[in-house]
Coordinates of C-alpha atoms in Angstrom, one line a residue:
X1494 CA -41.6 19.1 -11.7
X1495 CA -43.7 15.9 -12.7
X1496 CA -42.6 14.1 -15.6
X1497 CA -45.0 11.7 -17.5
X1498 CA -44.5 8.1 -16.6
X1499 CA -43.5 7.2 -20.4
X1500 CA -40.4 9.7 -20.0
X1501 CA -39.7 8.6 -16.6
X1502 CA -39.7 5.3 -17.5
X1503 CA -37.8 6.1 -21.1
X1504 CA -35.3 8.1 -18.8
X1505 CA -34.1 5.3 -16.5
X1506 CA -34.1 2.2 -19.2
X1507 CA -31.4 5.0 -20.8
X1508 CA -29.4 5.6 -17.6
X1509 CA -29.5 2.1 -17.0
X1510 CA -28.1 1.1 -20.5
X1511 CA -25.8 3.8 -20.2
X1512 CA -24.0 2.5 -16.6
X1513 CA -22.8 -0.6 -18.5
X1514 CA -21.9 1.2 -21.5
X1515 CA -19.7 3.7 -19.4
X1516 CA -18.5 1.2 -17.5
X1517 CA -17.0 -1.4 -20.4
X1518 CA -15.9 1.9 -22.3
X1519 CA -14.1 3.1 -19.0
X1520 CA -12.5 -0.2 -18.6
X1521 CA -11.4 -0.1 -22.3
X1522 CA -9.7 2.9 -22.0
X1523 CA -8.2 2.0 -18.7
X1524 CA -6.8 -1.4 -19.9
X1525 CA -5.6 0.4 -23.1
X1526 CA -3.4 2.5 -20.6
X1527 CA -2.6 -0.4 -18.8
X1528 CA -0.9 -2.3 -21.7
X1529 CA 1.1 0.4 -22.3
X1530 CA 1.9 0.8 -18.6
X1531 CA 2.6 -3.1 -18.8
X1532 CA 4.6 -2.8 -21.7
X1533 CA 6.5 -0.3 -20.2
X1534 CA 7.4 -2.8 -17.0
X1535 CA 8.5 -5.4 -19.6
X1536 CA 10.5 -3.7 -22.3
X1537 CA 12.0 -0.5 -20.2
X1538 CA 12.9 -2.4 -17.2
X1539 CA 14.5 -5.5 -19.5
X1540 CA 16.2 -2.2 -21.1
X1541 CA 17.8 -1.2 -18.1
X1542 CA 18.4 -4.6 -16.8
X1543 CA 20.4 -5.4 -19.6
X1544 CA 22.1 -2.5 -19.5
X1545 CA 22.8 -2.3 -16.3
X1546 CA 24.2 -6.5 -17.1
X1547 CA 26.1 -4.8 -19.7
X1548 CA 27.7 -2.1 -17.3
X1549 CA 28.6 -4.5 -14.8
X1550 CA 30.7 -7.1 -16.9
X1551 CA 32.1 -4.0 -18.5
X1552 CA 33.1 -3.0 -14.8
X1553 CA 34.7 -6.5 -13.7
X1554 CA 36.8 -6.2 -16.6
X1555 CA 37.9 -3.1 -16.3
X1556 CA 38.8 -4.3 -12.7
X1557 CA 40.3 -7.2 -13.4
X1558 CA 42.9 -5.5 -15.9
X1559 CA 43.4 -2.4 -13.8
X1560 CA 44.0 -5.3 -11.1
X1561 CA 46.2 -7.2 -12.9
X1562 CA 48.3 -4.1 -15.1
X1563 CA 48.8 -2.8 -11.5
X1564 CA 49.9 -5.9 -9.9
X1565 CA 52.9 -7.2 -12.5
X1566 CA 54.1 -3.8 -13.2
X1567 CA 56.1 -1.1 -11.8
X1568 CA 57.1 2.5 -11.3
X1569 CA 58.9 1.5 -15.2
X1570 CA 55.8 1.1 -16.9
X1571 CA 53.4 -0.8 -18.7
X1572 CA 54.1 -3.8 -20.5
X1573 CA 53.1 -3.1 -24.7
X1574 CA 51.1 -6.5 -24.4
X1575 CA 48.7 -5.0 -21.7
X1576 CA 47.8 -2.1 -23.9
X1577 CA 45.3 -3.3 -26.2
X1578 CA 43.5 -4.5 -22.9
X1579 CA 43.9 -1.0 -21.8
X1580 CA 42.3 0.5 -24.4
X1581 CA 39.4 -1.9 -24.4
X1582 CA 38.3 -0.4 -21.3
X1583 CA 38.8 3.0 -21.9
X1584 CA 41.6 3.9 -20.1
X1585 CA 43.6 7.4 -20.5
X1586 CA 46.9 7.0 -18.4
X1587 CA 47.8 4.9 -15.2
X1588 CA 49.6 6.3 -12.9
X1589 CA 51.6 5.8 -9.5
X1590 CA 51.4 7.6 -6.0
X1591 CA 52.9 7.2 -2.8
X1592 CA 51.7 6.2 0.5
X1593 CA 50.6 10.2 1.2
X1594 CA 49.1 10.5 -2.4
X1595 CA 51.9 12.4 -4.0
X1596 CA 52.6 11.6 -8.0
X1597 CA 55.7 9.2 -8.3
X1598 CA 55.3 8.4 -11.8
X1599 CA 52.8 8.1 -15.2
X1600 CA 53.5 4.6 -16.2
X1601 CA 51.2 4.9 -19.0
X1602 CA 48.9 7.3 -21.4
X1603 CA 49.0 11.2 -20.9
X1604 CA 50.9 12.7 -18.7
X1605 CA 48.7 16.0 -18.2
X1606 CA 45.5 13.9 -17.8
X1607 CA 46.6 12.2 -14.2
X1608 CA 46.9 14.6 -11.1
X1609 CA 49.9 15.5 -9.1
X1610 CA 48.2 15.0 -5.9
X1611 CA 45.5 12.9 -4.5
X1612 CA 45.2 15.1 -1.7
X1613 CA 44.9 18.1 -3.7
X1614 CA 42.0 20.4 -2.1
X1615 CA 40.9 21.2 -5.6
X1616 CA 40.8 17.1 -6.8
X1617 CA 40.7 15.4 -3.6
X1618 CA 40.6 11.3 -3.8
X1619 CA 38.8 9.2 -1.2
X1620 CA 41.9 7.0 0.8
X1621 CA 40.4 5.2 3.6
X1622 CA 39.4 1.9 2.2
X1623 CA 41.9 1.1 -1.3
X1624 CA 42.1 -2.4 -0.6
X1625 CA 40.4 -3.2 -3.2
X1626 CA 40.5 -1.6 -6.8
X1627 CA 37.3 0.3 -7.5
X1628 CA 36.1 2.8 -9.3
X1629 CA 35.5 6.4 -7.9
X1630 CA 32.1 8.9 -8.3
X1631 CA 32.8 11.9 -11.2
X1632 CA 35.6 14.0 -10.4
X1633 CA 34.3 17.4 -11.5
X1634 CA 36.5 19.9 -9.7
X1635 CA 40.0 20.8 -10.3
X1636 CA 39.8 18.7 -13.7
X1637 CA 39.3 20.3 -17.0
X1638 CA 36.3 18.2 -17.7
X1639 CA 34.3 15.7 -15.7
X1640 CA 36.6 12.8 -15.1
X1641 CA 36.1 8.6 -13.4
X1642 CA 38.9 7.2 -12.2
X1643 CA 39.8 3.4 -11.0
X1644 CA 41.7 3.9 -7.4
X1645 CA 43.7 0.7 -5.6
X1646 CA 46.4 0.6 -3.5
X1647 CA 49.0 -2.7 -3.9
X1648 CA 50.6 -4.4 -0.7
X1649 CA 53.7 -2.2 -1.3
X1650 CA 51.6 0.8 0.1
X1651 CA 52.0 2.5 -3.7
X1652 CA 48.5 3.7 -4.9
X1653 CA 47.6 3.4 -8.7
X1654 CA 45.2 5.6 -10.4
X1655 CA 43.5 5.0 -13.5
X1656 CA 42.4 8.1 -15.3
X1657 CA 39.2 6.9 -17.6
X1658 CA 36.8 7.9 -20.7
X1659 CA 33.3 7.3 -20.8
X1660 CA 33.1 6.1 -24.6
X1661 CA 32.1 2.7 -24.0
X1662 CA 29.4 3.9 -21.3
X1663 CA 28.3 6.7 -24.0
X1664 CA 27.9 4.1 -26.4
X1665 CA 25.4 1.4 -24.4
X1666 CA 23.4 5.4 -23.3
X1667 CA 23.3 6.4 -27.3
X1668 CA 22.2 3.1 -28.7
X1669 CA 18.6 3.3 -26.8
X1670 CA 16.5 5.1 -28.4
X1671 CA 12.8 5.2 -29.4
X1672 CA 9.5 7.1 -29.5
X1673 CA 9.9 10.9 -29.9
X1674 CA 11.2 11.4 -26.9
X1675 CA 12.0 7.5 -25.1
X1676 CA 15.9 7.3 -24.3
X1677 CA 18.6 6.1 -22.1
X1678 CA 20.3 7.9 -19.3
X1679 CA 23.3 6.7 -17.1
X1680 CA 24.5 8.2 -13.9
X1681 CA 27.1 7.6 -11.0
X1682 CA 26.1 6.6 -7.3
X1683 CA 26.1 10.4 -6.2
X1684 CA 23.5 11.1 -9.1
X1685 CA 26.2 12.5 -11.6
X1686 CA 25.3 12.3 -15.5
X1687 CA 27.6 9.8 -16.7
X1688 CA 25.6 9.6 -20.2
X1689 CA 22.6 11.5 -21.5
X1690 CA 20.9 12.5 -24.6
X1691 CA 21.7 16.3 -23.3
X1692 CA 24.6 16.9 -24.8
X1693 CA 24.9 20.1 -22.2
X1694 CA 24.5 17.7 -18.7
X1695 CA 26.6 15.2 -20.1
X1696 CA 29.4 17.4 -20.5
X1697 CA 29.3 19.2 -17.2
X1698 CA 28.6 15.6 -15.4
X1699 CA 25.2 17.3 -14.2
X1700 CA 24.1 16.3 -10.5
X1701 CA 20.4 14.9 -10.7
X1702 CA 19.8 13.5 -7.4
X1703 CA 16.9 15.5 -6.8
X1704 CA 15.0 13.9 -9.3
X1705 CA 13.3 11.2 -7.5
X1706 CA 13.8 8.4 -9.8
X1707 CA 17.7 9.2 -9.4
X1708 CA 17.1 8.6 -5.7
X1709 CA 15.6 5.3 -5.9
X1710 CA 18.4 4.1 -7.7
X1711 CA 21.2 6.0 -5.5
X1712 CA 19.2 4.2 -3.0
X1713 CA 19.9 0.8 -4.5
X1714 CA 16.1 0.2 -5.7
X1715 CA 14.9 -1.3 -9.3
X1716 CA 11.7 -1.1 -10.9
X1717 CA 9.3 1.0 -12.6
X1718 CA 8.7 4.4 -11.6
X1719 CA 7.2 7.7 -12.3
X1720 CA 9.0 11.4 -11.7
X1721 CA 8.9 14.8 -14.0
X1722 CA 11.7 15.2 -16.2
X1723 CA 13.9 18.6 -16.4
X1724 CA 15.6 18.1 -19.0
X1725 CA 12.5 16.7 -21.4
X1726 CA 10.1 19.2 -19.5
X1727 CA 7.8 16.2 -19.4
X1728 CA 5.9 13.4 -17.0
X1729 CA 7.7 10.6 -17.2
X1730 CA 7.3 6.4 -16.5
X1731 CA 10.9 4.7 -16.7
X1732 CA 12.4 1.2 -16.1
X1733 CA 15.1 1.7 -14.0
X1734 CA 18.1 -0.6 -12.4
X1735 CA 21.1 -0.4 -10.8
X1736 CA 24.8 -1.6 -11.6
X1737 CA 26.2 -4.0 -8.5
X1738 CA 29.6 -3.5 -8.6
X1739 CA 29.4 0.3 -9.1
X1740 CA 26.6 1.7 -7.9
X1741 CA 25.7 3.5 -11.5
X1742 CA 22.0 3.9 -12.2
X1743 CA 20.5 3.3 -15.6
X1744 CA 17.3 3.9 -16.3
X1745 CA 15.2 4.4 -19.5
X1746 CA 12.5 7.0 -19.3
X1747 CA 9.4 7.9 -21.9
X1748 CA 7.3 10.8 -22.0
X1749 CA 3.8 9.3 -20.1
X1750 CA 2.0 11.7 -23.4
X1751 CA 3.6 9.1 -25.9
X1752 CA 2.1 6.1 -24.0
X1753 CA -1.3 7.7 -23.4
X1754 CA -1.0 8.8 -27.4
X1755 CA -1.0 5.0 -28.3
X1756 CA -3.5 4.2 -26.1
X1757 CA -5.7 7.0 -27.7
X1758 CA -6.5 5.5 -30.9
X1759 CA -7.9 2.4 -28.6
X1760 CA -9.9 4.7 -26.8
X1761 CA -11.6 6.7 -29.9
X1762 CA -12.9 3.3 -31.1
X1763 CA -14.1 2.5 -27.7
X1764 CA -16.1 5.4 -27.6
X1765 CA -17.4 5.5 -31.3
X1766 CA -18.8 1.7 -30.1
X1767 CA -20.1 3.5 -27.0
X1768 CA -22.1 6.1 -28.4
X1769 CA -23.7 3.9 -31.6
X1770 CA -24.6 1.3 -28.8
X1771 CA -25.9 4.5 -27.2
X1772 CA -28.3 5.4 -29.9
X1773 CA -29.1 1.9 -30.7
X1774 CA -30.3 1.6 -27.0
X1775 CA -32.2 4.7 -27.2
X1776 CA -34.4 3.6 -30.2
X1777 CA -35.5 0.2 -28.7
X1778 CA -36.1 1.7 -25.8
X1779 CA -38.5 4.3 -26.6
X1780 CA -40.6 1.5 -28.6
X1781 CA -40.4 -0.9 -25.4
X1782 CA -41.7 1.8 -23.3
X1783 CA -44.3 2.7 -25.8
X1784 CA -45.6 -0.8 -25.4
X1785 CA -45.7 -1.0 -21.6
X1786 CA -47.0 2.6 -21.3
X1787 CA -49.8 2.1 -23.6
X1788 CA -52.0 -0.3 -21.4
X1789 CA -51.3 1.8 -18.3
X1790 CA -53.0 4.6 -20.2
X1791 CA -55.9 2.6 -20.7
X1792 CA -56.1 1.2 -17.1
X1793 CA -55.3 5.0 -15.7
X1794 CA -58.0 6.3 -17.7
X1795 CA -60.9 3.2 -16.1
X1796 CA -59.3 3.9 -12.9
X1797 CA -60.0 7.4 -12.7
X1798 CA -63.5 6.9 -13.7
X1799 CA -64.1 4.3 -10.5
X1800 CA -62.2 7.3 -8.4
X1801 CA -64.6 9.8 -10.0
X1802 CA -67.8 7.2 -8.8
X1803 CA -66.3 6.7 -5.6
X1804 CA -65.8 10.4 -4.4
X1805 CA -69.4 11.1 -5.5
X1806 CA -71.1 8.7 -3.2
X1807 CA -71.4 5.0 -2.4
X1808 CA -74.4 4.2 -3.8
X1809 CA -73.7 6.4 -7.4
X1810 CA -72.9 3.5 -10.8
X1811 CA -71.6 4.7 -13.8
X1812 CA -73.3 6.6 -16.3
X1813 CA -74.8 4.2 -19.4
X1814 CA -76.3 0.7 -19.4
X1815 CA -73.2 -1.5 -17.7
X1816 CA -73.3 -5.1 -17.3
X1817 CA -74.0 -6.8 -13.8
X1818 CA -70.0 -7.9 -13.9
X1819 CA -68.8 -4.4 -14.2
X1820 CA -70.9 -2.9 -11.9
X1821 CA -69.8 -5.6 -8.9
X1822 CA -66.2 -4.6 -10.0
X1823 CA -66.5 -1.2 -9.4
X1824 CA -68.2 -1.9 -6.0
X1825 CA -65.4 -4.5 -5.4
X1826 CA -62.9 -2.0 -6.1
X1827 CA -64.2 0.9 -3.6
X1828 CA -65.0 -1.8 -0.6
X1829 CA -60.8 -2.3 -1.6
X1830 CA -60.3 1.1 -1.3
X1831 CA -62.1 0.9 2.3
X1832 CA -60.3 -2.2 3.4
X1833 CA -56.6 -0.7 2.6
X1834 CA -57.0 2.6 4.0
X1835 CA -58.6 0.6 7.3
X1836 CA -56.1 -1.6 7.1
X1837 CA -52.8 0.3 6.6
X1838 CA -53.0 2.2 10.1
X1839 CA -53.5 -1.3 11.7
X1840 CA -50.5 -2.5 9.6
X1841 CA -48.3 1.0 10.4
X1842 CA -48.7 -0.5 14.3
X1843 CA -47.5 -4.1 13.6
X1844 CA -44.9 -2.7 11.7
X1845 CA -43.2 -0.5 14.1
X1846 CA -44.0 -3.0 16.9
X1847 CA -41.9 -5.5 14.9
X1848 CA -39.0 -2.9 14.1
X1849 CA -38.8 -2.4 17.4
X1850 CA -38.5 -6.0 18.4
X1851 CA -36.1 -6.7 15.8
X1852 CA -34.1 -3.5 16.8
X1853 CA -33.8 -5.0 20.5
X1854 CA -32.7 -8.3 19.5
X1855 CA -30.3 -7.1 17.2
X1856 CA -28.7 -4.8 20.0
X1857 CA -29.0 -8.0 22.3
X1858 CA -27.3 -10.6 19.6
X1859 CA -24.5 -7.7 19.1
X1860 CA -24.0 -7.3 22.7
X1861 CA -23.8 -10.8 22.9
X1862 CA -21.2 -11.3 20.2
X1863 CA -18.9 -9.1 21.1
X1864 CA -19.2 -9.5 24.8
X1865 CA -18.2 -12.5 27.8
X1866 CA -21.6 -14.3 29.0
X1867 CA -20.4 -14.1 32.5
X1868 CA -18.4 -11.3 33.6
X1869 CA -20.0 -8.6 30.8
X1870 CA -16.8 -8.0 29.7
X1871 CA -15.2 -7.4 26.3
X1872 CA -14.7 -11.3 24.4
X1873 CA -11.9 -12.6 22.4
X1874 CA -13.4 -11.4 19.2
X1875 CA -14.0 -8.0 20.2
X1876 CA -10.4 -7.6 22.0
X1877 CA -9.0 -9.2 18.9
X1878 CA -10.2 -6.8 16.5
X1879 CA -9.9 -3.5 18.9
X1880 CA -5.8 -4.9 19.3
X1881 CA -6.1 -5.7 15.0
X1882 CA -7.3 -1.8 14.6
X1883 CA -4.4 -0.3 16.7
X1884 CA -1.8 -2.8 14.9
X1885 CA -3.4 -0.9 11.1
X1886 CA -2.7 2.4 12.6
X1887 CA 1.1 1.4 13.8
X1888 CA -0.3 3.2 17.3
X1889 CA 2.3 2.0 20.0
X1890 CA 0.6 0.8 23.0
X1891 CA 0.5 -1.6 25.9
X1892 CA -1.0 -5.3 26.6
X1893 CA -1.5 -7.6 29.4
X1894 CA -1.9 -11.0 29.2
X1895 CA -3.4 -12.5 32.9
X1896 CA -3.8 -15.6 33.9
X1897 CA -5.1 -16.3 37.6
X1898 CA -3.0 -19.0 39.7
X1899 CA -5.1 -21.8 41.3
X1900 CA -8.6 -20.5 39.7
X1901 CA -8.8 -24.8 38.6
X1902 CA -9.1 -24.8 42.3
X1903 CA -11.5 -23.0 43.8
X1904 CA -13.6 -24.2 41.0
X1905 CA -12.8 -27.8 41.9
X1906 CA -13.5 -26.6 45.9
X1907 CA -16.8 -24.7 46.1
X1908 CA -18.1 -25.0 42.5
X1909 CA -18.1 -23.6 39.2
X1910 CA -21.1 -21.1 40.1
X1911 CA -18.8 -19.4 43.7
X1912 CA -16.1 -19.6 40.2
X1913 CA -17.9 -17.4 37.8
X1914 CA -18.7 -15.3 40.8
X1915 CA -15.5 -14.6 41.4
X1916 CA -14.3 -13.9 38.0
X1917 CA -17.2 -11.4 38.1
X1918 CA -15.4 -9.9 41.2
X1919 CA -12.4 -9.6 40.1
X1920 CA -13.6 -8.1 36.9
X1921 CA -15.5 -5.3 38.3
X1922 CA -11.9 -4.4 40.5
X1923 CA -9.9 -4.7 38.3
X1924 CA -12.1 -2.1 36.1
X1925 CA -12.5 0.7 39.0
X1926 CA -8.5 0.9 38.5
X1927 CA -8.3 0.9 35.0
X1928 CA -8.0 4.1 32.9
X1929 CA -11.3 5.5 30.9
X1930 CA -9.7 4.3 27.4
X1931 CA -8.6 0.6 28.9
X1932 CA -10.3 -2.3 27.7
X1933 CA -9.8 -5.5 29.8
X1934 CA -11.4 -8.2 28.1
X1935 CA -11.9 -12.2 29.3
X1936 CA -10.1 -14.2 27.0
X1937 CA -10.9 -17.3 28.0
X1938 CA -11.5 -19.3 30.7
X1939 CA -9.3 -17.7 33.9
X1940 CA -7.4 -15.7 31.0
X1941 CA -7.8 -12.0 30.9
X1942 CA -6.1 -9.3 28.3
X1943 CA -5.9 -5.6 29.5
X1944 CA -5.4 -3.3 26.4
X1945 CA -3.7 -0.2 27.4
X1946 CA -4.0 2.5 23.6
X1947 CA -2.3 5.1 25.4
X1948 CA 0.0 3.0 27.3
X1949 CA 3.5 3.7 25.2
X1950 CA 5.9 3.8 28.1
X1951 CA 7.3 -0.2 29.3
X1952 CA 8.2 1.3 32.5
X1953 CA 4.5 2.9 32.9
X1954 CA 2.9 0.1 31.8
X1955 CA 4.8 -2.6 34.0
X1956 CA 3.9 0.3 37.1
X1957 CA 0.4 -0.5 36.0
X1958 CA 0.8 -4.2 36.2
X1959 CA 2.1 -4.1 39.4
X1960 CA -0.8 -2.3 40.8
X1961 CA -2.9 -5.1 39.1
X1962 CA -1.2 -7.8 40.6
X1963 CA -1.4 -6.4 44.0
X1964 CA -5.2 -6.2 43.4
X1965 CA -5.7 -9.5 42.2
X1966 CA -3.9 -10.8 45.9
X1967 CA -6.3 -8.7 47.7
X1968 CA -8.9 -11.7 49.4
X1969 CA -12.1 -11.7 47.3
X1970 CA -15.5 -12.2 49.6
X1971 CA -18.1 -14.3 47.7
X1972 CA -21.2 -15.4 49.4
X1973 CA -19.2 -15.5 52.4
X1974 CA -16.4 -17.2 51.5
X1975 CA -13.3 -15.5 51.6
X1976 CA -11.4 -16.7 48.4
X1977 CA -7.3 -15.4 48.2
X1978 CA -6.3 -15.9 44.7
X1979 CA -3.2 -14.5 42.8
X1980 CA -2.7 -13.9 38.8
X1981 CA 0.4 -13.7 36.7
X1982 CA 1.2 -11.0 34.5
X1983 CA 3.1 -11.1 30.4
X1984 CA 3.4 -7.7 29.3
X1985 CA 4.1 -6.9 25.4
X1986 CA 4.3 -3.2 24.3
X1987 CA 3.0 -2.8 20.6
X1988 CA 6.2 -0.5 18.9
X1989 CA 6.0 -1.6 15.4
X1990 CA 7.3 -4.7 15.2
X1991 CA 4.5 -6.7 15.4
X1992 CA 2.7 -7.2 12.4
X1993 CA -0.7 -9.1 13.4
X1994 CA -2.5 -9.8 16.5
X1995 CA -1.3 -13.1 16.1
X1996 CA 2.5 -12.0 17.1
X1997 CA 1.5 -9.4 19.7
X1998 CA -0.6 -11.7 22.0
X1999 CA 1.7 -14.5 21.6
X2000 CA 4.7 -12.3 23.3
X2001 CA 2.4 -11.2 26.0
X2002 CA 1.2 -14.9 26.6
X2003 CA 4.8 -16.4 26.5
X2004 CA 6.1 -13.7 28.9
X2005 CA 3.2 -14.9 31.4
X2006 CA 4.2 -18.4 31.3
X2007 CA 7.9 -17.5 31.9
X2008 CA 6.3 -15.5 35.1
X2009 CA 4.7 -18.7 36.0
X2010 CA 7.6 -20.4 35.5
X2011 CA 9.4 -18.3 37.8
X2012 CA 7.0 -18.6 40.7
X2013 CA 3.6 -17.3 39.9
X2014 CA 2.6 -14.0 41.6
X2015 CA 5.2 -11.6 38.8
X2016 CA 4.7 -9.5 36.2
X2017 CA 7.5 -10.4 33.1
X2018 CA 7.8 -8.2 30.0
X2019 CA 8.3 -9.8 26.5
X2020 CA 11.2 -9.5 24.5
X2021 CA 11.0 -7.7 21.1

């Protein structure tokens, strides 16, 4: 299909003013998202910081007095004056066990609400560590309804239990609310409801660890997160923190439809802007492409008449009386004609000649960069990256680090020419030994790095160093001279740890100076 040049040319100026127009409408919507994404990070997460500030004074408190009633009081009771305190922190009933958990007394609140047992199967109570008073995850069986205690046990062996309510917890959950659907939700260290807008989970203390969110905090983490809802049915984005003393996780979810609701009436008006730009574009466009199309008409029309002349013969002139100028133009433009199509074969030649050449020394300069001007081998740029690429793909593998005892001197002794030689020697050993995915590269001056990939194994790899360092005391003949040199060896296996290239070649490298340390001619492994 051929389209005329004017709605070609109409065609792209509208594509082209469209790309810019998508692109600023695109980014409109995006950063209309993005506020409310932002806003999310700085109101719900302040929410849940706060609250989760809130919690954990709340919690010292309640300590402290749970502390204190417990350590001035006995098997008697409470003292009147610590009851107002008491009821501050929503405490039910205190009471005292033994050393084996059994109930010794209620010293105050109701009597039905504390257990008779703290090893009871049906209620048991975590004993090991009581040192310190605490308080314990939702009880939910063998109580009538979901229950948190606060647990300690006194240097006189008796343990005190604290039987709580949630009110004051229920309280900070209810008083967060906005949106349709935006709330607070409160649960325990073992992803227990400890307050929620459903009134159903809240009472049965529902477990919501599986909900991802809930993991990140039973995992200790804070932020901003997304995860789907149960209980809203819903995509979610929530601000989300965790209480130090106790463990609880607060977090304050909203419906991710609410946000992108917000951000819609944003986007509309982007878009009604988009499409009048659109139209506006359109008009001026078809008038600037009337303009430049018009006088390519007029030249297509006088071109096709000199084509017309010229396929007719080369001595034919136009038709009419024509002026002397016009008719040297036309014959101007066929000799043209003659000259080009001579001309292009010629220049079809010097053009691929010159690819060609260009294609060569590029291969050369490439070769060049990336590989040692004497020995051929692999340079410290190129082993750099290769070792940089391995590190990105946390691959665990193998590297040597070699450095050859008294090179300096057989340098100093027969020249530096018998020295590059010999490095040239060695090189081409040392590959015939290698495996077909090893790399040994010259790192620099008598310094060498073998790069093992599939080389995971420290025993394997310091087996394969061995070898090496028996090859490099093997007596080297060049140009008749008969050259004994040895090498030491710093071997650094890759396992993670290592986080650039940097780190990695700096073990091996310290690890070769501690063999040279030790008496040149060893192989030493780097630490971790």
């Amino acid at each position: 299909m051929k389209l005329p040049f004017r709605h070609l040319l109409f065609l792209v100026m509208i594509l082209t003013s469209l790309i810019p127009i998508t692109a600023i409408s695109l980014w409109s919507a995006n950063s209309a998202l993005e506020n409310e994404y932002n806003m999310v990070h700085d109101k719900h997460l302040l929410l849940a910081q706060n609250i989760t500030k809130a919690l954990n004074r709340y919690a010292m408190d309640a300590l402290a007095i749970f502390t204190t009633v417990t350590n001035f009081n006995n098997s008697q009771g409470v003292a009147k004056d610590m009851f107002t305190l008491l009821n501050t922190i929503d405490v039910v009933s205190i009471g005292v066990f033994n050393q084996q958990g059994q109930r010794e007394a209620v010293v105050y609140g109701d009597l039905q609400s504390q257990p008779l047992s703290l090893t009871d199967p049906a209620n048991p109570f975590e004993l090991s560590d009581l040192s310190q008073a605490h308080f314990t995850p939702l009880h939910k069986t063998g109580v009538k309804q979901p229950t948190l205690y606060m647990i300690r046990q006194t240097p006189d062996m008796r343990i005190w239990l604290a039987t709580m309510n949630a009110t004051y917890i229920e309280q900070l959950q209810s008083a967060v609310m906005f949106g349709n659907k935006g709330h607070a939700a409160i649960v325990d260290k073992q992803g227990n409801v400890l307050a929620h807008p459903n009134s159903q989970w809240q009472v049965e203390a529902k477990n919501i660890s599986k909900i991802s969110i809930v993991q990140q905090m039973m995992n200790g983490e804070s932020g901003v997160s997304q995860f789907y809802s149960p209980a809203v049915k819903d995509d979610m984005i929530a601000g989300f923190d965790v209480v130090p003393l106790t463990g609880w996780g607060v977090m304050i979810p909203q419906p991710l439809i609410e946000l992108e609701q917000r951000a819609f009436v944003v986007i509309k008006f982007t878009l009604l802007v988009a499409l009048v730009s659109l139209i506006v574009c359109s008009i001026f466009s078809w008038w600037i492409v009337g303009l430049i199309t018009r006088p390519i008409d007029i030249l297509t029309a006088k071109t096709r008449d000199i084509i017309d002349v010229s396929t007719n013969g080369g001595q034919r002139h136009p038709r009419g009386i024509h002026t002397a100028e016009f008719t040297k133009l036309f014959d101007s433009f066929r000799q043209m004609s003659l000259e080009i199509s001579n001309g292009r074969e010629e220049l079809e030649v010097r053009v691929a000649d010159r690819t060609a050449d260009l294609a060569e020394a590029q291969a050369k300069a490439l070769h060049l960069a990336n590989h040692d001007a004497v020995t051929g081998l692999a340079n410290r740029v190129a082993i750099r990256f290769k070792i940089a690429e391995l590190l990105q793909q946390n691959k665990h593998f193998s590297l040597l680090f070699i450095d050859l005892d008294g090179f300096k001197g057989v340098n100093d002794q027969y020249g530096h020419r018998i020295g590059d030689e010999l490095l040239k020697a060695l090189a081409d050993k040392v590959n015939k030994h290698l495996l077909i995915d090893d790399i040994l590269a010259r790192y620099g001056g008598d310094e060498f790095i073998i790069l093992m990939p599939n080389m995971d194994s420290i025993s394997a790899a310091e087996c394969a160093a061995e070898k090496l360092l028996q090859l490099f005391s093997e007596p080297v003949i060049v140009e008749d001279k008969v050259i004994i040199i040895s090498a030491c060896i710093g071997l650094a296996l890759s396992n993670g740890t290592d986080k650039d290239t940097d780190s990695l070649i700096h073990r091996a490298d310290t690890a070769m100076y501690q063999a040279k340390h030790q008496g040149k001619n060893q192989v030493m492994v780097a630490s971790s």
